[in-house]
PDB file of C-alpha atoms and ligand atoms in Angstrom:
ATOM      1  CA  UNK A 799     119.119  85.496 115.927  1.00 59.00           C
ATOM      2  CA  UNK A 800     115.407  85.603 115.956  1.00 77.00           C
ATOM      3  CA  UNK A 801     113.852  84.734 112.662  1.00 85.00           C
ATOM      4  CA  UNK A 802     112.433  87.898 110.869  1.00 92.00           C
ATOM      5  CA  UNK A 803     111.875  86.087 107.453  1.00 85.00           C
ATOM      6  CA  UNK A 804     107.961  86.223 107.902  1.00 91.00           C
ATOM      7  CA  UNK A 805     108.543  90.007 108.778  1.00 97.00           C
ATOM      8  CA  UNK A 806     109.672  92.443 111.093  1.00 98.00           C
ATOM      9  CA  UNK A 807     108.279  95.131 113.160  1.00 98.00           C
ATOM     10  CA  UNK A 808     109.754  98.311 114.791  1.00 98.00           C
ATOM     11  CA  UNK A 809     107.866  98.391 117.933  1.00 98.00           C
ATOM     12  CA  UNK A 810     108.454 100.387 121.075  1.00 95.00           C
ATOM     13  CA  UNK A 811     112.035 100.990 119.654  1.00 92.00           C
ATOM     14  CA  UNK A 812     112.954  97.620 119.024  1.00 96.00           C
ATOM     15  CA  UNK A 813     113.033  95.444 116.118  1.00 97.00           C
ATOM     16  CA  UNK A 814     110.926  92.387 116.949  1.00 97.00           C
ATOM     17  CA  UNK A 815     109.320  89.486 114.763  1.00 97.00           C
ATOM     18  CA  UNK A 816     106.024  90.491 113.297  1.00 96.00           C
ATOM     19  CA  UNK A 817     103.961  88.473 115.382  1.00 95.00           C
ATOM     20  CA  UNK A 818     105.341  90.016 118.705  1.00 95.00           C
ATOM     21  CA  UNK A 819     103.915  93.509 117.779  1.00 96.00           C
ATOM     22  CA  UNK A 820     100.281  94.230 118.987  1.00 96.00           C
ATOM     23  CA  UNK A 821      98.217  97.080 119.884  1.00 97.00           C
ATOM     24  CA  UNK A 822      96.635  97.109 123.335  1.00 96.00           C
ATOM     25  CA  UNK A 823      92.757  96.936 123.165  1.00 97.00           C
ATOM     26  CA  UNK A 824      92.222 100.339 124.370  1.00 96.00           C
ATOM     27  CA  UNK A 825      94.296 101.966 121.859  1.00 97.00           C
ATOM     28  CA  UNK A 826      92.362 104.501 119.941  1.00 98.00           C
ATOM     29  CA  UNK A 827      94.213 102.969 116.804  1.00 98.00           C
ATOM     30  CA  UNK A 828      91.949  99.929 117.430  1.00 97.00           C
ATOM     31  CA  UNK A 829      88.892 101.517 119.150  1.00 96.00           C
ATOM     32  CA  UNK A 830      88.438 104.334 116.430  1.00 97.00           C
ATOM     33  CA  UNK A 831      90.582 103.466 113.529  1.00 97.00           C
ATOM     34  CA  UNK A 832      92.657 106.439 114.553  1.00 98.00           C
ATOM     35  CA  UNK A 833      95.471 105.832 112.521  1.00 98.00           C
ATOM     36  CA  UNK A 834      97.737 107.397 109.695  1.00 98.00           C
ATOM     37  CA  UNK A 835      99.941 105.346 107.777  1.00 98.00           C
ATOM     38  CA  UNK A 836     101.983 104.875 104.710  1.00 98.00           C
ATOM     39  CA  UNK A 837     103.293 102.159 102.573  1.00 98.00           C
ATOM     40  CA  UNK A 838     106.720 102.349 100.735  1.00 98.00           C
ATOM     41  CA  UNK A 839     107.806  99.340  98.491  1.00 98.00           C
ATOM     42  CA  UNK A 840     111.392  97.950  98.758  1.00 98.00           C
ATOM     43  CA  UNK A 841     112.450  96.153  95.668  1.00 98.00           C
ATOM     44  CA  UNK A 842     115.652  94.427  94.864  1.00 98.00           C
ATOM     45  CA  UNK A 843     117.123  95.854  98.090  1.00 98.00           C
ATOM     46  CA  UNK A 844     116.179  99.366  97.833  1.00 98.00           C
ATOM     47  CA  UNK A 845     113.368 101.696  98.638  1.00 98.00           C
ATOM     48  CA  UNK A 846     111.424 103.295  95.691  1.00 98.00           C
ATOM     49  CA  UNK A 847     110.880 107.071  96.179  1.00 98.00           C
ATOM     50  CA  UNK A 848     111.380 106.765  99.982  1.00 98.00           C
ATOM     51  CA  UNK A 849     111.412 110.860 100.220  1.00 98.00           C
ATOM     52  CA  UNK A 850     108.091 111.125  98.801  1.00 98.00           C
ATOM     53  CA  UNK A 851     106.309 108.332 100.842  1.00 98.00           C
ATOM     54  CA  UNK A 852     107.815 109.729 104.149  1.00 98.00           C
ATOM     55  CA  UNK A 853     106.779 113.256 102.944  1.00 98.00           C
ATOM     56  CA  UNK A 854     103.216 112.124 102.354  1.00 98.00           C
ATOM     57  CA  UNK A 855     103.239 110.204 105.801  1.00 98.00           C
ATOM     58  CA  UNK A 856     104.670 113.515 107.730  1.00 98.00           C
ATOM     59  CA  UNK A 857     101.661 115.477 105.892  1.00 98.00           C
ATOM     60  CA  UNK A 858      99.327 112.937 107.236  1.00 98.00           C
ATOM     61  CA  UNK A 859     100.488 113.272 110.657  1.00 98.00           C
ATOM     62  CA  UNK A 860     100.046 117.262 110.621  1.00 98.00           C
ATOM     63  CA  UNK A 861      96.718 116.696 109.009  1.00 98.00           C
ATOM     64  CA  UNK A 862      95.466 114.358 112.097  1.00 98.00           C
ATOM     65  CA  UNK A 863      97.610 116.514 114.669  1.00 98.00           C
ATOM     66  CA  UNK A 864      99.528 113.672 115.655  1.00 98.00           C
ATOM     67  CA  UNK A 865     103.086 113.921 117.296  1.00 98.00           C
ATOM     68  CA  UNK A 866     105.118 110.951 117.177  1.00 98.00           C
ATOM     69  CA  UNK A 867     108.644 112.556 118.400  1.00 97.00           C
ATOM     70  CA  UNK A 868     110.287 111.579 115.152  1.00 98.00           C
ATOM     71  CA  UNK A 869     111.146 113.725 112.238  1.00 98.00           C
ATOM     72  CA  UNK A 870     111.334 112.381 108.550  1.00 98.00           C
ATOM     73  CA  UNK A 871     115.253 111.448 108.874  1.00 98.00           C
ATOM     74  CA  UNK A 872     114.495 109.546 111.954  1.00 98.00           C
ATOM     75  CA  UNK A 873     111.381 107.749 110.441  1.00 98.00           C
ATOM     76  CA  UNK A 874     113.701 106.790 107.466  1.00 98.00           C
ATOM     77  CA  UNK A 875     116.307 105.630 109.768  1.00 98.00           C
ATOM     78  CA  UNK A 876     113.937 103.198 111.655  1.00 98.00           C
ATOM     79  CA  UNK A 877     112.550 101.972 108.293  1.00 98.00           C
ATOM     80  CA  UNK A 878     116.112 101.209 107.040  1.00 98.00           C
ATOM     81  CA  UNK A 879     117.101  99.735 110.095  1.00 98.00           C
ATOM     82  CA  UNK A 880     114.038  97.374 110.425  1.00 98.00           C
ATOM     83  CA  UNK A 881     114.328  96.212 106.745  1.00 98.00           C
ATOM     84  CA  UNK A 882     118.069  95.404 106.865  1.00 97.00           C
ATOM     85  CA  UNK A 883     117.355  93.455 110.017  1.00 97.00           C
ATOM     86  CA  UNK A 884     114.417  91.586 108.244  1.00 97.00           C
ATOM     87  CA  UNK A 885     117.077  90.867 104.992  1.00 96.00           C
ATOM     88  CA  UNK A 886     113.827  91.203 102.990  1.00 97.00           C
ATOM     89  CA  UNK A 887     114.950  92.258  99.568  1.00 97.00           C
ATOM     90  CA  UNK A 888     111.344  92.712  98.296  1.00 97.00           C
ATOM     91  CA  UNK A 889     108.963  94.179 100.836  1.00 98.00           C
ATOM     92  CA  UNK A 890     105.932  95.883 101.719  1.00 98.00           C
ATOM     93  CA  UNK A 891     107.023  98.168 104.459  1.00 98.00           C
ATOM     94  CA  UNK A 892     104.302 100.110 106.607  1.00 98.00           C
ATOM     95  CA  UNK A 893     105.063 103.195 108.681  1.00 98.00           C
ATOM     96  CA  UNK A 894     102.193 103.753 111.247  1.00 98.00           C
ATOM     97  CA  UNK A 895     101.107 106.571 113.857  1.00 98.00           C
ATOM     98  CA  UNK A 896      98.418 105.672 116.319  1.00 98.00           C
ATOM     99  CA  UNK A 897      96.620 107.990 118.209  1.00 98.00           C
ATOM    100  CA  UNK A 898      97.277 105.765 121.430  1.00 98.00           C
ATOM    101  CA  UNK A 899      95.812 105.261 124.787  1.00 98.00           C
ATOM    102  CA  UNK A 900      94.116 108.081 126.498  1.00 97.00           C
ATOM    103  CA  UNK A 901      95.515 107.780 130.099  1.00 96.00           C
ATOM    104  CA  UNK A 902      92.773 110.024 131.633  1.00 95.00           C
ATOM    105  CA  UNK A 903      90.034 107.900 132.790  1.00 92.00           C
ATOM    106  CA  UNK A 904      86.867 108.465 130.691  1.00 89.00           C
ATOM    107  CA  UNK A 905      88.371 110.985 128.756  1.00 94.00           C
ATOM    108  CA  UNK A 906      87.231 111.698 125.122  1.00 95.00           C
ATOM    109  CA  UNK A 907      89.589 114.532 124.553  1.00 98.00           C
ATOM    110  CA  UNK A 908      91.931 113.453 121.672  1.00 98.00           C
ATOM    111  CA  UNK A 909      94.438 116.004 122.840  1.00 97.00           C
ATOM    112  CA  UNK A 910      95.007 113.560 125.937  1.00 96.00           C
ATOM    113  CA  UNK A 911      95.815 110.728 123.955  1.00 98.00           C
ATOM    114  CA  UNK A 912      99.626 109.478 123.849  1.00 98.00           C
ATOM    115  CA  UNK A 913     100.402 109.158 119.985  1.00 98.00           C
ATOM    116  CA  UNK A 914     102.883 106.492 118.874  1.00 98.00           C
ATOM    117  CA  UNK A 915     104.927 105.364 115.969  1.00 98.00           C
ATOM    118  CA  UNK A 916     105.272 101.981 114.881  1.00 98.00           C
ATOM    119  CA  UNK A 917     106.430 100.068 111.530  1.00 98.00           C
ATOM    120  CA  UNK A 918     106.384  96.703 109.980  1.00 98.00           C
ATOM    121  CA  UNK A 919     107.748  94.978 106.756  1.00 98.00           C
ATOM    122  CA  UNK A 920     106.559  91.664 105.346  1.00 98.00           C
ATOM    123  CA  UNK A 921     107.515  89.996 101.918  1.00 97.00           C
ATOM    124  CA  UNK A 922     106.273  92.143  98.867  1.00 97.00           C
ATOM    125  CA  UNK A 923     102.491  92.280  98.378  1.00 96.00           C
ATOM    126  CA  UNK A 924     100.904  92.566  95.101  1.00 96.00           C
ATOM    127  CA  UNK A 925      97.440  93.469  95.524  1.00 94.00           C
ATOM    128  CA  UNK A 926      96.587  91.449  92.176  1.00 94.00           C
ATOM    129  CA  UNK A 927      98.684  88.338  91.465  1.00 94.00           C
ATOM    130  CA  UNK A 928     101.324  88.984  88.539  1.00 95.00           C
ATOM    131  CA  UNK A 929      99.935  86.196  86.532  1.00 94.00           C
ATOM    132  CA  UNK A 930      96.357  87.673  86.715  1.00 93.00           C
ATOM    133  CA  UNK A 931      97.526  91.169  86.457  1.00 94.00           C
ATOM    134  CA  UNK A 932      99.270  90.476  83.216  1.00 95.00           C
ATOM    135  CA  UNK A 933      95.951  89.173  81.833  1.00 96.00           C
ATOM    136  CA  UNK A 934      93.961  91.842  82.963  1.00 97.00           C
ATOM    137  CA  UNK A 935      91.972  91.755  86.435  1.00 98.00           C
ATOM    138  CA  UNK A 936      88.480  92.227  87.142  1.00 98.00           C
ATOM    139  CA  UNK A 937      86.871  95.298  88.793  1.00 98.00           C
ATOM    140  CA  UNK A 938      83.182  95.391  90.377  1.00 98.00           C
ATOM    141  CA  UNK A 939      81.661  99.031  90.645  1.00 98.00           C
ATOM    142  CA  UNK A 940      80.116  98.956  94.040  1.00 98.00           C
ATOM    143  CA  UNK A 941      76.440  99.316  93.709  1.00 98.00           C
ATOM    144  CA  UNK A 942      75.508  99.626  97.446  1.00 96.00           C
ATOM    145  CA  UNK A 943      78.485 101.534  99.136  1.00 97.00           C
ATOM    146  CA  UNK A 944      80.065 104.784  98.043  1.00 98.00           C
ATOM    147  CA  UNK A 945      83.454 106.235  99.004  1.00 98.00           C
ATOM    148  CA  UNK A 946      83.302 108.049 102.455  1.00 98.00           C
ATOM    149  CA  UNK A 947      83.047 111.722 101.572  1.00 98.00           C
ATOM    150  CA  UNK A 948      86.172 113.746 101.582  1.00 97.00           C
ATOM    151  CA  UNK A 949      84.717 116.024 103.985  1.00 97.00           C
ATOM    152  CA  UNK A 950      84.109 113.095 106.501  1.00 97.00           C
ATOM    153  CA  UNK A 951      87.332 111.493 106.193  1.00 98.00           C
ATOM    154  CA  UNK A 952      90.096 113.012 104.103  1.00 98.00           C
ATOM    155  CA  UNK A 953      91.133 110.484 101.680  1.00 98.00           C
ATOM    156  CA  UNK A 954      94.564 112.290 100.959  1.00 98.00           C
ATOM    157  CA  UNK A 955      95.530 111.061 104.401  1.00 98.00           C
ATOM    158  CA  UNK A 956      96.190 107.428 104.184  1.00 98.00           C
ATOM    159  CA  UNK A 957      93.887 106.004 106.892  1.00 98.00           C
ATOM    160  CA  UNK A 958      92.499 102.659 108.310  1.00 97.00           C
ATOM    161  CA  UNK A 959      89.005 103.659 107.733  1.00 97.00           C
ATOM    162  CA  UNK A 960      88.178 100.789 105.506  1.00 97.00           C
ATOM    163  CA  UNK A 961      84.545 100.123 106.169  1.00 97.00           C
ATOM    164  CA  UNK A 962      83.565 101.305 102.957  1.00 98.00           C
ATOM    165  CA  UNK A 963      86.317  99.223 100.852  1.00 98.00           C
ATOM    166  CA  UNK A 964      85.497  96.295 102.817  1.00 98.00           C
ATOM    167  CA  UNK A 965      82.068  96.280 102.252  1.00 98.00           C
ATOM    168  CA  UNK A 966      82.718  97.008  98.689  1.00 98.00           C
ATOM    169  CA  UNK A 967      85.060  93.910  98.587  1.00 98.00           C
ATOM    170  CA  UNK A 968      82.486  91.797 100.057  1.00 98.00           C
ATOM    171  CA  UNK A 969      80.084  92.762  96.928  1.00 98.00           C
ATOM    172  CA  UNK A 970      83.022  92.275  94.443  1.00 98.00           C
ATOM    173  CA  UNK A 971      83.807  88.710  95.734  1.00 98.00           C
ATOM    174  CA  UNK A 972      79.872  87.719  96.080  1.00 98.00           C
ATOM    175  CA  UNK A 973      79.736  88.621  92.223  1.00 98.00           C
ATOM    176  CA  UNK A 974      82.955  86.813  91.389  1.00 98.00           C
ATOM    177  CA  UNK A 975      85.073  89.895  90.797  1.00 98.00           C
ATOM    178  CA  UNK A 976      88.567  90.227  91.864  1.00 97.00           C
ATOM    179  CA  UNK A 977      88.344  93.949  93.212  1.00 98.00           C
ATOM    180  CA  UNK A 978      86.317  96.826  93.497  1.00 98.00           C
ATOM    181  CA  UNK A 979      85.802 100.541  92.727  1.00 98.00           C
ATOM    182  CA  UNK A 980      84.065 102.866  94.566  1.00 98.00           C
ATOM    183  CA  UNK A 981      81.967 105.894  93.174  1.00 98.00           C
ATOM    184  CA  UNK A 982      81.489 109.308  95.030  1.00 98.00           C
ATOM    185  CA  UNK A 983      77.853 110.693  95.720  1.00 97.00           C
ATOM    186  CA  UNK A 984      78.051 112.453  92.421  1.00 97.00           C
ATOM    187  CA  UNK A 985      78.785 109.039  90.374  1.00 98.00           C
ATOM    188  CA  UNK A 986      82.329 109.796  89.757  1.00 98.00           C
ATOM    189  CA  UNK A 987      84.893 106.973  89.915  1.00 98.00           C
ATOM    190  CA  UNK A 988      87.211 107.449  92.946  1.00 98.00           C
ATOM    191  CA  UNK A 989      89.509 104.666  93.965  1.00 98.00           C
ATOM    192  CA  UNK A 990      89.439 101.109  95.454  1.00 98.00           C
ATOM    193  CA  UNK A 991      91.046  99.302  98.365  1.00 98.00           C
ATOM    194  CA  UNK A 992      94.918 100.657  97.970  1.00 98.00           C
ATOM    195  CA  UNK A 993      94.779 101.700  94.542  1.00 98.00           C
ATOM    196  CA  UNK A 994      93.949 104.543  92.232  1.00 98.00           C
ATOM    197  CA  UNK A 995      92.030 104.083  88.869  1.00 98.00           C
ATOM    198  CA  UNK A 996      93.082 105.297  85.120  1.00 98.00           C
ATOM    199  CA  UNK A 997      91.030 105.401  82.082  1.00 98.00           C
ATOM    200  CA  UNK A 998      92.756 105.464  78.505  1.00 98.00           C
ATOM    201  CA  UNK A 999      91.367 107.416  75.760  1.00 97.00           C
ATOM    202  CA  UNK A1000      93.579 107.213  72.593  1.00 96.00           C
ATOM    203  CA  UNK A1001      96.861 108.826  73.678  1.00 97.00           C
ATOM    204  CA  UNK A1002      95.154 110.505  76.923  1.00 98.00           C
ATOM    205  CA  UNK A1003      95.150 109.019  80.444  1.00 98.00           C
ATOM    206  CA  UNK A1004      92.449 110.336  82.927  1.00 98.00           C
ATOM    207  CA  UNK A1005      92.611 109.823  86.831  1.00 98.00           C
ATOM    208  CA  UNK A1006      90.392 111.464  89.455  1.00 98.00           C
ATOM    209  CA  UNK A1007      92.042 114.166  91.352  1.00 96.00           C
ATOM    210  CA  UNK A1008      89.215 114.527  93.777  1.00 94.00           C
ATOM    211  CA  UNK A1009      88.045 112.082  96.865  1.00 95.00           C
ATOM    212  CA  UNK A1010      91.240 110.095  96.486  1.00 98.00           C
ATOM    213  CA  UNK A1011      94.733 109.450  97.918  1.00 98.00           C
ATOM    214  CA  UNK A1012      97.335 111.013  95.921  1.00 98.00           C
ATOM    215  CA  UNK A1013      99.126 107.871  95.231  1.00 98.00           C
ATOM    216  CA  UNK A1014     102.733 107.881  94.705  1.00 98.00           C
ATOM    217  CA  UNK A1015     102.394 105.122  91.916  1.00 98.00           C
ATOM    218  CA  UNK A1016      99.640 107.406  90.591  1.00 98.00           C
ATOM    219  CA  UNK A1017     102.274 110.253  90.551  1.00 98.00           C
ATOM    220  CA  UNK A1018     104.660 107.826  89.027  1.00 98.00           C
ATOM    221  CA  UNK A1019     102.361 107.007  86.326  1.00 98.00           C
ATOM    222  CA  UNK A1020     101.622 110.592  85.475  1.00 98.00           C
ATOM    223  CA  UNK A1021     105.276 111.248  85.195  1.00 98.00           C
ATOM    224  CA  UNK A1022     106.114 108.111  83.046  1.00 98.00           C
ATOM    225  CA  UNK A1023     103.038 109.054  80.770  1.00 98.00           C
ATOM    226  CA  UNK A1024     104.739 112.637  80.118  1.00 97.00           C
ATOM    227  CA  UNK A1025     107.876 110.608  79.279  1.00 96.00           C
ATOM    228  CA  UNK A1026     106.087 108.253  77.062  1.00 97.00           C
ATOM    229  CA  UNK A1027     104.426 111.293  75.037  1.00 97.00           C
ATOM    230  CA  UNK A1028     100.859 110.680  76.472  1.00 98.00           C
ATOM    231  CA  UNK A1029      98.535 113.299  77.741  1.00 98.00           C
ATOM    232  CA  UNK A1030      96.950 113.449  81.140  1.00 98.00           C
ATOM    233  CA  UNK A1031      94.234 114.903  82.791  1.00 98.00           C
ATOM    234  CA  UNK A1032      93.540 114.860  86.526  1.00 98.00           C
ATOM    235  CA  UNK A1033      89.788 115.728  87.176  1.00 98.00           C
ATOM    236  CA  UNK A1034      86.591 113.967  88.192  1.00 98.00           C
ATOM    237  CA  UNK A1035      85.960 110.829  86.257  1.00 98.00           C
ATOM    238  CA  UNK A1036      82.227 110.231  85.825  1.00 98.00           C
ATOM    239  CA  UNK A1037      81.367 106.508  85.575  1.00 98.00           C
ATOM    240  CA  UNK A1038      79.685 106.793  82.139  1.00 98.00           C
ATOM    241  CA  UNK A1039      82.812 108.390  80.822  1.00 98.00           C
ATOM    242  CA  UNK A1040      84.878 105.724  82.394  1.00 98.00           C
ATOM    243  CA  UNK A1041      83.013 102.834  80.856  1.00 97.00           C
ATOM    244  CA  UNK A1042      83.593 104.225  77.497  1.00 97.00           C
ATOM    245  CA  UNK A1043      87.396 104.081  77.909  1.00 97.00           C
ATOM    246  CA  UNK A1044      89.700 102.227  75.390  1.00 97.00           C
ATOM    247  CA  UNK A1045      91.254 100.636  78.581  1.00 97.00           C
ATOM    248  CA  UNK A1046      91.409 100.844  82.425  1.00 97.00           C
ATOM    249  CA  UNK A1047      94.163 100.314  84.813  1.00 98.00           C
ATOM    250  CA  UNK A1048      95.035 100.590  88.427  1.00 98.00           C
ATOM    251  CA  UNK A1049      98.001 101.817  90.363  1.00 98.00           C
ATOM    252  CA  UNK A1050      99.336 100.900  93.598  1.00 98.00           C
ATOM    253  CA  UNK A1051     102.542 100.232  95.558  1.00 98.00           C
ATOM    254  CA  UNK A1052     101.476  96.819  95.794  1.00 97.00           C
ATOM    255  CA  UNK A1053     102.263  95.739  92.301  1.00 96.00           C
ATOM    256  CA  UNK A1054     102.870  98.958  90.431  1.00 98.00           C
ATOM    257  CA  UNK A1055     100.389  99.064  87.511  1.00 98.00           C
ATOM    258  CA  UNK A1056      97.579  96.570  87.145  1.00 98.00           C
ATOM    259  CA  UNK A1057      95.649  96.292  83.797  1.00 98.00           C
ATOM    260  CA  UNK A1058      92.071  95.570  83.994  1.00 98.00           C
ATOM    261  CA  UNK A1059      90.088  93.569  81.238  1.00 98.00           C
ATOM    262  CA  UNK A1060      86.609  93.677  82.783  1.00 98.00           C
ATOM    263  CA  UNK A1061      84.406  96.258  84.575  1.00 98.00           C
ATOM    264  CA  UNK A1062      81.203  94.715  85.782  1.00 98.00           C
ATOM    265  CA  UNK A1063      79.991  93.028  82.413  1.00 96.00           C
ATOM    266  CA  UNK A1064      81.845  94.956  80.289  1.00 97.00           C
ATOM    267  CA  UNK A1065      85.018  93.614  78.663  1.00 96.00           C
ATOM    268  CA  UNK A1066      88.020  96.137  77.820  1.00 93.00           C
ATOM    269  CA  UNK A1067      90.552  95.279  75.023  1.00 85.00           C
ATOM    270  CA  UNK A1068      88.905  92.245  74.115  1.00 87.00           C
ATOM    271  CA  UNK A1069      89.063  90.881  77.635  1.00 91.00           C
ATOM    272  CA  UNK A1070      92.698  91.240  77.870  1.00 95.00           C
ATOM    273  CA  UNK A1071      95.230  93.700  79.412  1.00 96.00           C
ATOM    274  CA  UNK A1072      95.589  96.520  76.987  1.00 96.00           C
ATOM    275  CA  UNK A1073      98.543  97.589  75.286  1.00 97.00           C
ATOM    276  CA  UNK A1074      98.924 101.042  77.143  1.00 98.00           C
ATOM    277  CA  UNK A1075      98.340  99.565  80.552  1.00 98.00           C
ATOM    278  CA  UNK A1076     101.132  96.805  79.789  1.00 97.00           C
ATOM    279  CA  UNK A1077     103.654  99.635  78.663  1.00 98.00           C
ATOM    280  CA  UNK A1078     102.835 101.396  81.653  1.00 98.00           C
ATOM    281  CA  UNK A1079     103.594  98.300  84.014  1.00 98.00           C
ATOM    282  CA  UNK A1080     106.741  97.427  82.110  1.00 98.00           C
ATOM    283  CA  UNK A1081     107.772 101.116  82.559  1.00 98.00           C
ATOM    284  CA  UNK A1082     106.927 100.851  86.114  1.00 98.00           C
ATOM    285  CA  UNK A1083     109.132  98.069  86.833  1.00 97.00           C
ATOM    286  CA  UNK A1084     111.869  99.778  85.123  1.00 97.00           C
ATOM    287  CA  UNK A1085     111.337 103.059  87.136  1.00 97.00           C
ATOM    288  CA  UNK A1086     111.662 101.489  90.415  1.00 97.00           C
ATOM    289  CA  UNK A1087     115.248 100.318  89.524  1.00 97.00           C
ATOM    290  CA  UNK A1088     116.232 103.814  88.500  1.00 96.00           C
ATOM    291  CA  UNK A1089     119.168 105.000  90.700  1.00 97.00           C
ATOM    292  CA  UNK A1090     117.565 108.507  90.882  1.00 97.00           C
ATOM    293  CA  UNK A1091     114.582 107.198  92.479  1.00 97.00           C
ATOM    294  CA  UNK A1092     115.963 104.394  94.921  1.00 97.00           C
ATOM    295  CA  UNK A1093     117.622 104.603  98.236  1.00 98.00           C
ATOM    296  CA  UNK A1094     119.508 101.452  98.646  1.00 98.00           C
ATOM    297  CA  UNK A1095     119.683  99.496 101.712  1.00 98.00           C
ATOM    298  CA  UNK A1096     122.748  98.004 103.265  1.00 97.00           C
ATOM    299  CA  UNK A1097     121.645  94.613 104.693  1.00 95.00           C
TER     300      UNK A1097
HETATM  301  C1  PLP B1009      97.950 103.365  99.366  1.00 60.63           C
HETATM  302  C2  PLP B1009      96.479 103.720  98.702  1.00 60.63           C
HETATM  303  C3  PLP B1009      96.385 104.068  97.059  1.00 60.63           C
HETATM  304  C4  PLP B1009      97.915 104.021  96.175  1.00 60.63           C
HETATM  305  O1  PLP B1009      98.593 104.755  96.777  1.00 60.63           O
HETATM  306  P1  PLP B1009     100.069 104.372  96.401  1.00 60.63           P
HETATM  307  O2  PLP B1009     100.908 105.492  97.117  1.00 60.63           O
HETATM  308  O3  PLP B1009     100.253 104.394  95.000  1.00 60.63           O
HETATM  309  O4  PLP B1009     100.504 103.092  96.823  1.00 60.63           O
HETATM  310  C5  PLP B1009      95.230 104.610  96.554  1.00 60.63           C
HETATM  311  N1  PLP B1009      94.147 104.618  97.346  1.00 60.63           N
HETATM  312  C6  PLP B1009      94.097 104.236  98.580  1.00 60.63           C
HETATM  313  C7  PLP B1009      92.829 104.360  99.363  1.00 60.63           C
HETATM  314  C8  PLP B1009      95.091 103.721  99.294  1.00 60.63           C
HETATM  315  O5  PLP B1009      95.190 103.416 100.536  1.00 60.63           O
END
């Protein structure tokens, strides 16, 4: 048996160790970041909200006019087969469609490209380490870099155009912060590298509805908030208002709900994780075990 404990890939229809999967240098996925992807968490041996993640992936493919020759059920089957083979019970599972190579010499016509599907899984990723998350992480508001406008690269399609996020992360790290949030050109808070952002005002949660990926964790937070009797508002969130929140937190499939204790020089909840954020985090790790939201994997 090959060792898949570091991760597995579903590559050209076969399950291989992750290190054996690599894109050709001429794939438009490499040369133009021309990729749609999605990431679904596996927790304690089952997928969380698998149908929702795969539905978003299929919508992304349609938006980018990619054909991968697989329907949603076939994508789910490929992911299940791969994770089962990997034996990973807590996993970060990526499904990817790349534009592919253009077999017509010199062609710049995207319709000529041979789109293709692959997937990979690695041990579960926390975008902020759990200890740091419990204490409340630190977020830098990017000063030099703005989120790519929604009419340039559609943020509702999960994509690899990370130039803005990577530049923002350098700004954040250079200033001693864990991660970064980007503003749009009107000064509203959008999102960060792999997460959505929430502001808490008393019993009210506000998160942007514009210029962001509609995260499945974000949707989970909105549903959990309704269950907890909190009010929710999805609308543009100006930075000035964001900085006046009682609490701030992030949502991502890489770690669920992540409390924030500091934004720039401003300390929230006395420099600790806030009570609403901690409650949402606790609820998230309950929800991902709810049978109604899970697809168990037979290993
Ligand atoms: C993945 C991602 C998110 C979070 O989405 P989830 O479905 O909750 O994981 C938010 N913003 C961006 C840019 C992302 O790539």
